[in-house]
Amino acid sequence: MLSEEPHAVGTRVVVQGKRGPEVATVRGEGQAPDPQGRYGAVLRGASTQDLARWEELHRQGEDLKWLLRARARERGLPVKIVAVEFTLDESLVTVSYSAEDRIELGSLIGELRGHTRARVNFAAVGPREQAQMIGTLGACGRENCSSTHLQEFAPVSIRMARDQQLPLNPEKLSGPCGRLLCCLQFEHTQYLDLLAGLPRKNARVCHEGSGACGKVTKLHPLAGTVDVQTDQGLLTGIPAAELTRAPEAPGKGRRPEADA
Protein backbone atom coordinates (compact mmCIF):
# COMPACT_ATOMS: atom_id res chain seq x y z
CA MET A 1 0.00 0.00 0.00
CA LEU A 2 1.39 3.40 -0.98
CA SER A 3 1.92 6.19 1.51
CA GLU A 4 -0.16 9.31 0.81
CA GLU A 5 1.20 11.49 3.64
CA PRO A 6 3.97 14.03 2.86
CA HIS A 7 7.48 13.31 4.10
CA ALA A 8 9.90 16.10 4.99
CA VAL A 9 13.34 16.38 3.43
CA GLY A 10 15.80 14.23 5.36
CA THR A 11 13.15 11.75 6.47
CA ARG A 12 13.93 8.05 6.14
CA VAL A 13 11.25 6.16 4.26
CA VAL A 14 10.63 2.71 2.80
CA VAL A 15 10.32 2.82 -0.99
CA GLN A 16 9.59 0.31 -3.70
CA GLY A 17 12.98 -0.12 -5.35
CA LYS A 18 13.73 -1.82 -8.62
CA ARG A 19 14.33 -5.15 -6.90
CA GLY A 20 12.11 -4.80 -3.83
CA PRO A 21 11.51 -2.65 -0.73
CA GLU A 22 14.44 -0.46 0.34
CA VAL A 23 15.13 2.27 2.87
CA ALA A 24 15.82 5.69 1.36
CA THR A 25 16.22 9.31 2.42
CA VAL A 26 13.92 12.04 1.14
CA ARG A 27 16.07 14.64 -0.66
CA GLY A 28 13.40 16.86 -2.19
CA GLU A 29 10.02 16.91 -3.84
CA GLY A 30 9.71 13.70 -5.76
CA GLN A 31 8.48 13.14 -9.26
CA ALA A 32 5.48 10.99 -10.03
CA PRO A 33 6.29 7.31 -9.40
CA ASP A 34 6.02 4.58 -11.98
CA PRO A 35 2.40 4.54 -13.29
CA GLN A 36 2.10 0.90 -12.20
CA GLY A 37 3.53 1.67 -8.78
CA ARG A 38 6.47 -0.68 -9.34
CA TYR A 39 9.39 1.67 -8.76
CA GLY A 40 10.03 4.82 -6.77
CA ALA A 41 6.80 4.84 -4.77
CA VAL A 42 6.98 5.62 -1.03
CA LEU A 43 5.43 2.75 0.88
CA ARG A 44 5.67 4.22 4.39
CA GLY A 45 7.83 6.15 6.78
CA ALA A 46 10.71 4.01 8.04
CA SER A 47 10.13 2.70 11.55
CA THR A 48 12.81 2.07 14.15
CA GLN A 49 12.59 -1.63 13.32
CA ASP A 50 12.99 -0.88 9.58
CA LEU A 51 16.12 1.19 10.19
CA ALA A 52 17.66 -1.40 12.51
CA ARG A 53 16.93 -4.17 10.02
CA TRP A 54 18.36 -2.11 7.14
CA GLU A 55 21.57 -1.41 9.03
CA GLU A 56 21.95 -5.08 9.87
CA LEU A 57 21.43 -6.11 6.23
CA HIS A 58 23.96 -3.50 5.13
CA ARG A 59 26.57 -4.90 7.53
CA GLN A 60 25.79 -8.42 6.37
CA GLY A 61 26.14 -7.34 2.74
CA GLU A 62 29.55 -5.78 3.45
CA ASP A 63 30.76 -8.96 5.13
CA LEU A 64 29.55 -11.09 2.22
CA LYS A 65 31.20 -8.75 -0.28
CA TRP A 66 34.62 -9.33 1.26
CA LEU A 67 33.95 -13.07 1.54
CA LEU A 68 33.08 -13.32 -2.15
CA ARG A 69 36.11 -11.25 -3.09
CA ALA A 70 38.36 -13.67 -1.20
CA ARG A 71 36.70 -16.73 -2.75
CA ALA A 72 36.97 -15.22 -6.25
CA ARG A 73 40.71 -14.66 -5.74
CA GLU A 74 41.16 -18.22 -4.49
CA ARG A 75 39.47 -19.56 -7.62
CA GLY A 76 41.28 -17.21 -9.98
CA LEU A 77 38.08 -15.60 -11.20
CA PRO A 78 38.83 -12.33 -13.09
CA VAL A 79 36.03 -10.37 -11.43
CA LYS A 80 35.60 -7.45 -9.04
CA ILE A 81 32.76 -7.80 -6.53
CA VAL A 82 31.47 -4.24 -6.18
CA ALA A 83 28.59 -4.62 -3.74
CA VAL A 84 26.26 -7.11 -2.11
CA GLU A 85 22.84 -5.62 -1.37
CA PHE A 86 19.72 -7.05 0.25
CA THR A 87 16.13 -5.92 -0.14
CA LEU A 88 14.51 -4.92 3.15
CA ASP A 89 12.43 -8.11 3.27
CA GLU A 90 15.58 -10.18 2.53
CA SER A 91 13.82 -11.92 -0.32
CA LEU A 92 16.61 -11.02 -2.76
CA VAL A 93 20.34 -10.39 -2.51
CA THR A 94 22.01 -8.73 -5.50
CA VAL A 95 25.71 -9.25 -6.13
CA SER A 96 26.98 -6.43 -8.33
CA TYR A 97 30.21 -7.17 -10.13
CA SER A 98 32.53 -5.85 -12.83
CA ALA A 99 34.39 -8.01 -15.33
CA GLU A 100 36.03 -7.36 -18.68
CA ASP A 101 34.59 -10.51 -20.27
CA ARG A 102 31.55 -12.72 -19.71
CA ILE A 103 32.11 -14.83 -16.66
CA GLU A 104 30.26 -17.65 -14.90
CA LEU A 105 29.78 -16.90 -11.20
CA GLY A 106 27.41 -19.71 -10.29
CA SER A 107 30.11 -21.32 -8.18
CA LEU A 108 29.88 -18.42 -5.73
CA ILE A 109 26.20 -19.03 -4.97
CA GLY A 110 27.14 -21.83 -2.62
CA GLU A 111 29.21 -19.38 -0.57
CA LEU A 112 26.04 -17.40 0.11
CA ARG A 113 23.78 -20.30 1.01
CA GLY A 114 25.27 -20.69 4.46
CA HIS A 115 24.53 -17.06 5.27
CA THR A 116 21.14 -16.28 3.72
CA ARG A 117 18.15 -17.96 2.15
CA ALA A 118 17.50 -14.98 -0.13
CA ARG A 119 17.33 -15.53 -3.86
CA VAL A 120 20.69 -14.57 -5.44
CA ASN A 121 20.92 -12.24 -8.42
CA PHE A 122 24.20 -11.39 -10.17
CA ALA A 123 24.26 -7.99 -11.91
CA ALA A 124 27.10 -6.72 -14.11
CA VAL A 125 27.66 -2.99 -13.57
CA GLY A 126 29.63 -0.34 -15.47
CA PRO A 127 31.90 2.44 -14.20
CA ARG A 128 29.04 4.86 -13.49
CA GLU A 129 27.12 2.30 -11.43
CA GLN A 130 30.29 1.51 -9.50
CA ALA A 131 30.79 5.18 -8.63
CA GLN A 132 27.14 5.34 -7.56
CA MET A 133 27.50 2.39 -5.21
CA ILE A 134 30.90 3.23 -3.78
CA GLY A 135 30.38 6.99 -3.49
CA THR A 136 33.01 9.51 -4.58
CA LEU A 137 33.65 13.24 -4.65
CA GLY A 138 33.19 15.19 -7.87
CA ALA A 139 35.34 18.00 -9.24
CA CYS A 140 32.99 20.44 -7.48
CA GLY A 141 34.08 19.05 -4.12
CA ARG A 142 30.66 17.61 -3.32
CA GLU A 143 29.45 14.02 -3.32
CA ASN A 144 28.92 12.82 -6.87
CA CYS A 145 25.46 13.27 -8.36
CA SER A 146 24.97 9.56 -8.99
CA SER A 147 25.25 8.84 -5.25
CA THR A 148 22.88 11.62 -4.23
CA HIS A 149 19.97 12.38 -6.55
CA LEU A 150 20.39 10.70 -9.93
CA GLN A 151 18.07 7.72 -10.37
CA GLU A 152 18.88 6.99 -14.02
CA PHE A 153 21.95 7.63 -16.18
CA ALA A 154 21.04 9.71 -19.22
CA PRO A 155 23.34 9.58 -22.26
CA VAL A 156 26.14 12.17 -22.21
CA SER A 157 28.08 13.11 -25.35
CA ILE A 158 31.11 15.20 -26.18
CA ARG A 159 28.77 17.39 -28.24
CA MET A 160 27.32 18.70 -24.97
CA ALA A 161 30.76 19.96 -23.96
CA ARG A 162 31.22 21.62 -27.36
CA ASP A 163 27.84 23.33 -27.11
CA GLN A 164 28.82 24.72 -23.71
CA GLN A 165 32.11 26.03 -25.14
CA LEU A 166 34.16 23.94 -22.73
CA PRO A 167 37.78 22.99 -23.47
CA LEU A 168 37.87 19.41 -24.73
CA ASN A 169 40.21 18.24 -22.00
CA PRO A 170 39.41 14.62 -21.02
CA GLU A 171 40.73 15.12 -17.49
CA LYS A 172 38.38 18.04 -16.86
CA LEU A 173 35.37 16.55 -18.62
CA SER A 174 35.51 13.14 -16.94
CA GLY A 175 34.12 12.21 -13.56
CA PRO A 176 35.65 9.86 -10.96
CA CYS A 177 34.17 6.95 -12.94
CA GLY A 178 36.30 7.87 -15.97
CA ARG A 179 33.24 8.68 -18.08
CA LEU A 180 31.93 12.06 -19.24
CA LEU A 181 30.49 14.16 -16.41
CA CYS A 182 26.79 13.52 -15.84
CA CYS A 183 26.31 17.23 -15.07
CA LEU A 184 27.06 18.13 -18.70
CA GLN A 185 23.45 17.23 -19.46
CA PHE A 186 21.90 19.41 -16.75
CA GLU A 187 22.11 22.74 -18.62
CA HIS A 188 22.48 21.46 -22.17
CA THR A 189 18.95 22.40 -23.23
CA GLN A 190 19.46 25.94 -21.93
CA TYR A 191 22.70 26.27 -23.89
CA LEU A 192 20.97 25.12 -27.07
CA ASP A 193 18.37 27.87 -26.58
CA LEU A 194 21.11 30.47 -26.07
CA LEU A 195 23.12 29.28 -29.06
CA ALA A 196 20.06 29.61 -31.28
CA GLY A 197 20.37 33.41 -30.96
CA LEU A 198 24.07 33.50 -31.88
CA PRO A 199 25.81 33.19 -35.25
CA ARG A 200 27.68 29.96 -35.84
CA LYS A 201 31.40 29.73 -35.25
CA ASN A 202 33.41 30.62 -38.41
CA ALA A 203 30.40 32.47 -39.87
CA ARG A 204 31.12 35.75 -41.72
CA VAL A 205 29.49 38.72 -39.97
CA CYS A 206 29.66 42.51 -39.93
CA HIS A 207 29.55 44.80 -36.90
CA GLU A 208 26.92 47.51 -37.33
CA GLY A 209 28.78 49.97 -35.11
CA SER A 210 32.21 49.89 -36.73
CA GLY A 211 31.29 48.41 -40.09
CA ALA A 212 34.11 45.90 -39.73
CA CYS A 213 33.50 42.42 -41.12
CA GLY A 214 35.19 39.20 -40.16
CA LYS A 215 34.87 35.64 -38.97
CA VAL A 216 33.30 34.52 -35.67
CA THR A 217 36.04 32.85 -33.64
CA LYS A 218 34.39 32.25 -30.28
CA LEU A 219 30.88 32.16 -28.79
CA HIS A 220 29.85 33.29 -25.31
CA PRO A 221 26.32 31.86 -24.90
CA LEU A 222 25.69 33.03 -21.33
CA ALA A 223 26.69 36.61 -22.18
CA GLY A 224 25.01 36.55 -25.60
CA THR A 225 28.19 37.82 -27.27
CA VAL A 226 30.81 36.60 -29.75
CA ASP A 227 34.40 37.37 -30.71
CA VAL A 228 35.07 38.38 -34.32
CA GLN A 229 38.42 38.31 -36.12
CA THR A 230 38.58 41.12 -38.68
CA ASP A 231 41.33 42.42 -40.94
CA GLN A 232 41.76 45.30 -38.47
CA GLY A 233 42.08 43.05 -35.43
CA LEU A 234 40.04 41.04 -32.95
CA LEU A 235 36.70 42.39 -31.73
CA THR A 236 35.74 40.78 -28.40
CA GLY A 237 32.44 40.60 -26.56
CA ILE A 238 30.27 41.87 -29.41
CA PRO A 239 26.52 41.49 -28.66
CA ALA A 240 24.82 39.28 -31.22
CA ALA A 241 22.19 41.99 -31.77
CA GLU A 242 24.89 44.29 -33.22
CA LEU A 243 25.94 41.79 -35.90
CA THR A 244 24.59 41.17 -39.37
CA ARG A 245 25.44 38.50 -41.87
CA ALA A 246 28.28 39.56 -44.13
CA PRO A 247 27.36 39.89 -47.82
CA GLU A 248 28.79 37.18 -50.05
CA ALA A 249 31.68 38.04 -52.30
CA PRO A 250 30.65 38.77 -55.94
CA GLY A 251 30.17 35.55 -57.84
CA LYS A 252 30.52 33.37 -54.74
CA GLY A 253 28.06 30.53 -54.62
CA ARG A 254 26.96 31.06 -58.26
CA ARG A 255 27.34 28.17 -60.65
CA PRO A 256 29.27 28.98 -63.84
CA GLU A 257 27.15 29.15 -66.95
CA ALA A 258 27.53 26.31 -69.39
CA ASP A 259 29.37 27.03 -72.64
CA ALA A 260 27.06 27.75 -75.53
C-alpha atoms as a printed R data frame, in Angstrom:
    type eleno elety resid chain resno      x       y       z
1   ATOM     1    CA   MET     A     1  0.000   0.000   0.000
2   ATOM     2    CA   LEU     A     2  1.387   3.403  -0.980
3   ATOM     3    CA   SER     A     3  1.916   6.193   1.514
4   ATOM     4    CA   GLU     A     4 -0.157   9.310   0.808
5   ATOM     5    CA   GLU     A     5  1.201  11.489   3.636
6   ATOM     6    CA   PRO     A     6  3.969  14.026   2.861
7   ATOM     7    CA   HIS     A     7  7.477  13.305   4.103
8   ATOM     8    CA   ALA     A     8  9.898  16.104   4.991
9   ATOM     9    CA   VAL     A     9 13.338  16.377   3.427
10  ATOM    10    CA   GLY     A    10 15.797  14.232   5.358
11  ATOM    11    CA   THR     A    11 13.146  11.750   6.473
12  ATOM    12    CA   ARG     A    12 13.931   8.048   6.138
13  ATOM    13    CA   VAL     A    13 11.250   6.157   4.258
14  ATOM    14    CA   VAL     A    14 10.626   2.713   2.803
15  ATOM    15    CA   VAL     A    15 10.319   2.823  -0.990
16  ATOM    16    CA   GLN     A    16  9.589   0.309  -3.705
17  ATOM    17    CA   GLY     A    17 12.980  -0.115  -5.347
18  ATOM    18    CA   LYS     A    18 13.731  -1.821  -8.623
19  ATOM    19    CA   ARG     A    19 14.328  -5.153  -6.897
20  ATOM    20    CA   GLY     A    20 12.109  -4.802  -3.831
21  ATOM    21    CA   PRO     A    21 11.514  -2.650  -0.727
22  ATOM    22    CA   GLU     A    22 14.441  -0.462   0.339
23  ATOM    23    CA   VAL     A    23 15.131   2.273   2.873
24  ATOM    24    CA   ALA     A    24 15.819   5.689   1.355
25  ATOM    25    CA   THR     A    25 16.224   9.313   2.419
26  ATOM    26    CA   VAL     A    26 13.921  12.043   1.136
27  ATOM    27    CA   ARG     A    27 16.075  14.640  -0.657
28  ATOM    28    CA   GLY     A    28 13.402  16.859  -2.191
29  ATOM    29    CA   GLU     A    29 10.018  16.908  -3.839
30  ATOM    30    CA   GLY     A    30  9.708  13.700  -5.760
31  ATOM    31    CA   GLN     A    31  8.481  13.139  -9.264
32  ATOM    32    CA   ALA     A    32  5.484  10.988 -10.029
33  ATOM    33    CA   PRO     A    33  6.295   7.314  -9.401
34  ATOM    34    CA   ASP     A    34  6.017   4.584 -11.976
35  ATOM    35    CA   PRO     A    35  2.397   4.537 -13.293
36  ATOM    36    CA   GLN     A    36  2.097   0.898 -12.205
37  ATOM    37    CA   GLY     A    37  3.527   1.669  -8.775
38  ATOM    38    CA   ARG     A    38  6.467  -0.676  -9.344
39  ATOM    39    CA   TYR     A    39  9.389   1.674  -8.764
40  ATOM    40    CA   GLY     A    40 10.025   4.817  -6.766
41  ATOM    41    CA   ALA     A    41  6.798   4.836  -4.767
42  ATOM    42    CA   VAL     A    42  6.985   5.621  -1.035
43  ATOM    43    CA   LEU     A    43  5.430   2.753   0.883
44  ATOM    44    CA   ARG     A    44  5.671   4.219   4.388
45  ATOM    45    CA   GLY     A    45  7.825   6.147   6.775
46  ATOM    46    CA   ALA     A    46 10.708   4.008   8.036
47  ATOM    47    CA   SER     A    47 10.132   2.696  11.548
48  ATOM    48    CA   THR     A    48 12.813   2.073  14.149
49  ATOM    49    CA   GLN     A    49 12.588  -1.625  13.318
50  ATOM    50    CA   ASP     A    50 12.986  -0.881   9.582
51  ATOM    51    CA   LEU     A    51 16.122   1.186  10.188
52  ATOM    52    CA   ALA     A    52 17.656  -1.395  12.512
53  ATOM    53    CA   ARG     A    53 16.926  -4.172  10.024
54  ATOM    54    CA   TRP     A    54 18.359  -2.108   7.135
55  ATOM    55    CA   GLU     A    55 21.572  -1.411   9.033
56  ATOM    56    CA   GLU     A    56 21.955  -5.081   9.873
57  ATOM    57    CA   LEU     A    57 21.427  -6.108   6.233
58  ATOM    58    CA   HIS     A    58 23.962  -3.496   5.132
59  ATOM    59    CA   ARG     A    59 26.573  -4.898   7.527
60  ATOM    60    CA   GLN     A    60 25.788  -8.416   6.369
61  ATOM    61    CA   GLY     A    61 26.137  -7.336   2.743
62  ATOM    62    CA   GLU     A    62 29.552  -5.780   3.448
63  ATOM    63    CA   ASP     A    63 30.762  -8.963   5.128
64  ATOM    64    CA   LEU     A    64 29.553 -11.094   2.223
65  ATOM    65    CA   LYS     A    65 31.199  -8.747  -0.276
66  ATOM    66    CA   TRP     A    66 34.617  -9.335   1.260
67  ATOM    67    CA   LEU     A    67 33.948 -13.071   1.539
68  ATOM    68    CA   LEU     A    68 33.080 -13.315  -2.150
69  ATOM    69    CA   ARG     A    69 36.114 -11.246  -3.093
70  ATOM    70    CA   ALA     A    70 38.358 -13.669  -1.195
71  ATOM    71    CA   ARG     A    71 36.702 -16.730  -2.752
72  ATOM    72    CA   ALA     A    72 36.971 -15.220  -6.249
73  ATOM    73    CA   ARG     A    73 40.709 -14.662  -5.741
74  ATOM    74    CA   GLU     A    74 41.163 -18.222  -4.491
75  ATOM    75    CA   ARG     A    75 39.474 -19.560  -7.622
76  ATOM    76    CA   GLY     A    76 41.279 -17.214  -9.982
77  ATOM    77    CA   LEU     A    77 38.077 -15.599 -11.203
78  ATOM    78    CA   PRO     A    78 38.829 -12.332 -13.088
79  ATOM    79    CA   VAL     A    79 36.029 -10.367 -11.429
80  ATOM    80    CA   LYS     A    80 35.599  -7.451  -9.038
81  ATOM    81    CA   ILE     A    81 32.756  -7.800  -6.528
82  ATOM    82    CA   VAL     A    82 31.474  -4.242  -6.180
83  ATOM    83    CA   ALA     A    83 28.589  -4.616  -3.744
84  ATOM    84    CA   VAL     A    84 26.257  -7.111  -2.111
85  ATOM    85    CA   GLU     A    85 22.845  -5.615  -1.366
86  ATOM    86    CA   PHE     A    86 19.716  -7.048   0.245
87  ATOM    87    CA   THR     A    87 16.131  -5.916  -0.140
88  ATOM    88    CA   LEU     A    88 14.514  -4.924   3.150
89  ATOM    89    CA   ASP     A    89 12.433  -8.107   3.274
90  ATOM    90    CA   GLU     A    90 15.584 -10.179   2.533
91  ATOM    91    CA   SER     A    91 13.816 -11.922  -0.321
92  ATOM    92    CA   LEU     A    92 16.608 -11.023  -2.759
93  ATOM    93    CA   VAL     A    93 20.338 -10.393  -2.514
94  ATOM    94    CA   THR     A    94 22.011  -8.726  -5.498
95  ATOM    95    CA   VAL     A    95 25.714  -9.255  -6.128
96  ATOM    96    CA   SER     A    96 26.976  -6.427  -8.334
97  ATOM    97    CA   TYR     A    97 30.214  -7.168 -10.133
98  ATOM    98    CA   SER     A    98 32.526  -5.851 -12.833
99  ATOM    99    CA   ALA     A    99 34.394  -8.008 -15.335
100 ATOM   100    CA   GLU     A   100 36.033  -7.357 -18.682
101 ATOM   101    CA   ASP     A   101 34.586 -10.510 -20.268
102 ATOM   102    CA   ARG     A   102 31.554 -12.722 -19.710
103 ATOM   103    CA   ILE     A   103 32.113 -14.833 -16.659
104 ATOM   104    CA   GLU     A   104 30.260 -17.652 -14.903
105 ATOM   105    CA   LEU     A   105 29.785 -16.904 -11.204
106 ATOM   106    CA   GLY     A   106 27.406 -19.709 -10.295
107 ATOM   107    CA   SER     A   107 30.112 -21.324  -8.178
108 ATOM   108    CA   LEU     A   108 29.877 -18.419  -5.733
109 ATOM   109    CA   ILE     A   109 26.201 -19.028  -4.969
110 ATOM   110    CA   GLY     A   110 27.144 -21.833  -2.619
111 ATOM   111    CA   GLU     A   111 29.212 -19.376  -0.566
112 ATOM   112    CA   LEU     A   112 26.039 -17.398   0.112
113 ATOM   113    CA   ARG     A   113 23.777 -20.302   1.007
114 ATOM   114    CA   GLY     A   114 25.268 -20.686   4.457
115 ATOM   115    CA   HIS     A   115 24.528 -17.055   5.267
116 ATOM   116    CA   THR     A   116 21.137 -16.284   3.715
117 ATOM   117    CA   ARG     A   117 18.146 -17.959   2.148
118 ATOM   118    CA   ALA     A   118 17.503 -14.985  -0.128
119 ATOM   119    CA   ARG     A   119 17.329 -15.527  -3.863
120 ATOM   120    CA   VAL     A   120 20.687 -14.571  -5.436
121 ATOM   121    CA   ASN     A   121 20.917 -12.235  -8.417
122 ATOM   122    CA   PHE     A   122 24.204 -11.387 -10.165
123 ATOM   123    CA   ALA     A   123 24.259  -7.994 -11.913
124 ATOM   124    CA   ALA     A   124 27.097  -6.719 -14.109
125 ATOM   125    CA   VAL     A   125 27.665  -2.986 -13.565
126 ATOM   126    CA   GLY     A   126 29.625  -0.338 -15.466
127 ATOM   127    CA   PRO     A   127 31.904   2.441 -14.201
128 ATOM   128    CA   ARG     A   128 29.035   4.860 -13.487
129 ATOM   129    CA   GLU     A   129 27.123   2.305 -11.434
130 ATOM   130    CA   GLN     A   130 30.289   1.515  -9.495
131 ATOM   131    CA   ALA     A   131 30.786   5.184  -8.626
132 ATOM   132    CA   GLN     A   132 27.141   5.339  -7.562
133 ATOM   133    CA   MET     A   133 27.501   2.386  -5.207
134 ATOM   134    CA   ILE     A   134 30.901   3.226  -3.776
135 ATOM   135    CA   GLY     A   135 30.376   6.992  -3.486
136 ATOM   136    CA   THR     A   136 33.009   9.506  -4.576
137 ATOM   137    CA   LEU     A   137 33.650  13.240  -4.654
138 ATOM   138    CA   GLY     A   138 33.188  15.189  -7.869
139 ATOM   139    CA   ALA     A   139 35.340  18.001  -9.240
140 ATOM   140    CA   CYS     A   140 32.994  20.444  -7.480
141 ATOM   141    CA   GLY     A   141 34.082  19.054  -4.125
142 ATOM   142    CA   ARG     A   142 30.664  17.611  -3.322
143 ATOM   143    CA   GLU     A   143 29.448  14.016  -3.317
144 ATOM   144    CA   ASN     A   144 28.922  12.816  -6.870
145 ATOM   145    CA   CYS     A   145 25.458  13.268  -8.363
146 ATOM   146    CA   SER     A   146 24.974   9.564  -8.987
147 ATOM   147    CA   SER     A   147 25.255   8.844  -5.251
148 ATOM   148    CA   THR     A   148 22.882  11.617  -4.229
149 ATOM   149    CA   HIS     A   149 19.970  12.379  -6.545
150 ATOM   150    CA   LEU     A   150 20.392  10.702  -9.932
151 ATOM   151    CA   GLN     A   151 18.072   7.722 -10.373
152 ATOM   152    CA   GLU     A   152 18.885   6.993 -14.019
153 ATOM   153    CA   PHE     A   153 21.946   7.630 -16.179
154 ATOM   154    CA   ALA     A   154 21.042   9.709 -19.217
155 ATOM   155    CA   PRO     A   155 23.342   9.580 -22.264
156 ATOM   156    CA   VAL     A   156 26.143  12.172 -22.209
157 ATOM   157    CA   SER     A   157 28.075  13.106 -25.352
158 ATOM   158    CA   ILE     A   158 31.115  15.202 -26.178
159 ATOM   159    CA   ARG     A   159 28.769  17.395 -28.242
160 ATOM   160    CA   MET     A   160 27.320  18.700 -24.973
161 ATOM   161    CA   ALA     A   161 30.760  19.962 -23.961
162 ATOM   162    CA   ARG     A   162 31.219  21.619 -27.359
163 ATOM   163    CA   ASP     A   163 27.837  23.334 -27.108
164 ATOM   164    CA   GLN     A   164 28.816  24.721 -23.706
165 ATOM   165    CA   GLN     A   165 32.111  26.025 -25.136
166 ATOM   166    CA   LEU     A   166 34.157  23.935 -22.727
167 ATOM   167    CA   PRO     A   167 37.776  22.990 -23.467
168 ATOM   168    CA   LEU     A   168 37.866  19.414 -24.728
169 ATOM   169    CA   ASN     A   169 40.214  18.235 -22.001
170 ATOM   170    CA   PRO     A   170 39.406  14.617 -21.024
171 ATOM   171    CA   GLU     A   171 40.729  15.119 -17.491
172 ATOM   172    CA   LYS     A   172 38.378  18.040 -16.856
173 ATOM   173    CA   LEU     A   173 35.367  16.546 -18.624
174 ATOM   174    CA   SER     A   174 35.514  13.141 -16.936
175 ATOM   175    CA   GLY     A   175 34.125  12.207 -13.561
176 ATOM   176    CA   PRO     A   176 35.651   9.858 -10.962
177 ATOM   177    CA   CYS     A   177 34.174   6.954 -12.944
178 ATOM   178    CA   GLY     A   178 36.298   7.869 -15.969
179 ATOM   179    CA   ARG     A   179 33.237   8.680 -18.084
180 ATOM   180    CA   LEU     A   180 31.934  12.064 -19.239
181 ATOM   181    CA   LEU     A   181 30.494  14.155 -16.407
182 ATOM   182    CA   CYS     A   182 26.785  13.523 -15.842
183 ATOM   183    CA   CYS     A   183 26.312  17.233 -15.065
184 ATOM   184    CA   LEU     A   184 27.058  18.128 -18.704
185 ATOM   185    CA   GLN     A   185 23.454  17.227 -19.459
186 ATOM   186    CA   PHE     A   186 21.901  19.408 -16.752
187 ATOM   187    CA   GLU     A   187 22.107  22.735 -18.620
188 ATOM   188    CA   HIS     A   188 22.485  21.464 -22.167
189 ATOM   189    CA   THR     A   189 18.953  22.399 -23.230
190 ATOM   190    CA   GLN     A   190 19.458  25.940 -21.925
191 ATOM   191    CA   TYR     A   191 22.700  26.272 -23.887
192 ATOM   192    CA   LEU     A   192 20.965  25.117 -27.069
193 ATOM   193    CA   ASP     A   193 18.369  27.871 -26.583
194 ATOM   194    CA   LEU     A   194 21.109  30.475 -26.075
195 ATOM   195    CA   LEU     A   195 23.124  29.276 -29.065
196 ATOM   196    CA   ALA     A   196 20.060  29.608 -31.281
197 ATOM   197    CA   GLY     A   197 20.373  33.408 -30.955
198 ATOM   198    CA   LEU     A   198 24.071  33.500 -31.876
199 ATOM   199    CA   PRO     A   199 25.809  33.191 -35.251
200 ATOM   200    CA   ARG     A   200 27.676  29.960 -35.844
201 ATOM   201    CA   LYS     A   201 31.402  29.729 -35.253
202 ATOM   202    CA   ASN     A   202 33.411  30.619 -38.411
203 ATOM   203    CA   ALA     A   203 30.402  32.467 -39.866
204 ATOM   204    CA   ARG     A   204 31.116  35.752 -41.716
205 ATOM   205    CA   VAL     A   205 29.486  38.716 -39.969
206 ATOM   206    CA   CYS     A   206 29.656  42.511 -39.926
207 ATOM   207    CA   HIS     A   207 29.551  44.800 -36.903
208 ATOM   208    CA   GLU     A   208 26.917  47.505 -37.325
209 ATOM   209    CA   GLY     A   209 28.777  49.971 -35.108
210 ATOM   210    CA   SER     A   210 32.210  49.885 -36.731
211 ATOM   211    CA   GLY     A   211 31.289  48.411 -40.093
212 ATOM   212    CA   ALA     A   212 34.107  45.899 -39.734
213 ATOM   213    CA   CYS     A   213 33.500  42.421 -41.118
214 ATOM   214    CA   GLY     A   214 35.190  39.205 -40.165
215 ATOM   215    CA   LYS     A   215 34.872  35.637 -38.966
216 ATOM   216    CA   VAL     A   216 33.302  34.518 -35.672
217 ATOM   217    CA   THR     A   217 36.044  32.852 -33.643
218 ATOM   218    CA   LYS     A   218 34.386  32.251 -30.276
219 ATOM   219    CA   LEU     A   219 30.880  32.161 -28.791
220 ATOM   220    CA   HIS     A   220 29.847  33.290 -25.311
221 ATOM   221    CA   PRO     A   221 26.322  31.856 -24.900
222 ATOM   222    CA   LEU     A   222 25.689  33.032 -21.331
223 ATOM   223    CA   ALA     A   223 26.689  36.607 -22.180
224 ATOM   224    CA   GLY     A   224 25.009  36.550 -25.598
225 ATOM   225    CA   THR     A   225 28.195  37.822 -27.269
226 ATOM   226    CA   VAL     A   226 30.814  36.603 -29.748
227 ATOM   227    CA   ASP     A   227 34.396  37.374 -30.710
228 ATOM   228    CA   VAL     A   228 35.070  38.383 -34.316
229 ATOM   229    CA   GLN     A   229 38.421  38.309 -36.116
230 ATOM   230    CA   THR     A   230 38.580  41.124 -38.682
231 ATOM   231    CA   ASP     A   231 41.333  42.419 -40.943
232 ATOM   232    CA   GLN     A   232 41.764  45.297 -38.474
233 ATOM   233    CA   GLY     A   233 42.075  43.051 -35.429
234 ATOM   234    CA   LEU     A   234 40.041  41.044 -32.950
235 ATOM   235    CA   LEU     A   235 36.703  42.392 -31.728
236 ATOM   236    CA   THR     A   236 35.737  40.783 -28.403
237 ATOM   237    CA   GLY     A   237 32.436  40.601 -26.560
238 ATOM   238    CA   ILE     A   238 30.266  41.872 -29.413
239 ATOM   239    CA   PRO     A   239 26.523  41.494 -28.660
240 ATOM   240    CA   ALA     A   240 24.820  39.284 -31.222
241 ATOM   241    CA   ALA     A   241 22.189  41.993 -31.771
242 ATOM   242    CA   GLU     A   242 24.894  44.293 -33.219
243 ATOM   243    CA   LEU     A   243 25.936  41.793 -35.902
244 ATOM   244    CA   THR     A   244 24.587  41.166 -39.373
245 ATOM   245    CA   ARG     A   245 25.442  38.501 -41.868
246 ATOM   246    CA   ALA     A   246 28.276  39.557 -44.133
247 ATOM   247    CA   PRO     A   247 27.362  39.887 -47.824
248 ATOM   248    CA   GLU     A   248 28.787  37.180 -50.049
249 ATOM   249    CA   ALA     A   249 31.678  38.041 -52.299
250 ATOM   250    CA   PRO     A   250 30.651  38.772 -55.937
251 ATOM   251    CA   GLY     A   251 30.167  35.550 -57.844
252 ATOM   252    CA   LYS     A   252 30.521  33.372 -54.736
253 ATOM   253    CA   GLY     A   253 28.063  30.531 -54.618
254 ATOM   254    CA   ARG     A   254 26.963  31.055 -58.265
255 ATOM   255    CA   ARG     A   255 27.335  28.169 -60.653
256 ATOM   256    CA   PRO     A   256 29.273  28.979 -63.839
257 ATOM   257    CA   GLU     A   257 27.149  29.154 -66.950
258 ATOM   258    CA   ALA     A   258 27.532  26.312 -69.391
259 ATOM   259    CA   ASP     A   259 29.373  27.027 -72.638
260 ATOM   260    CA   ALA     A   260 27.057  27.754 -75.529
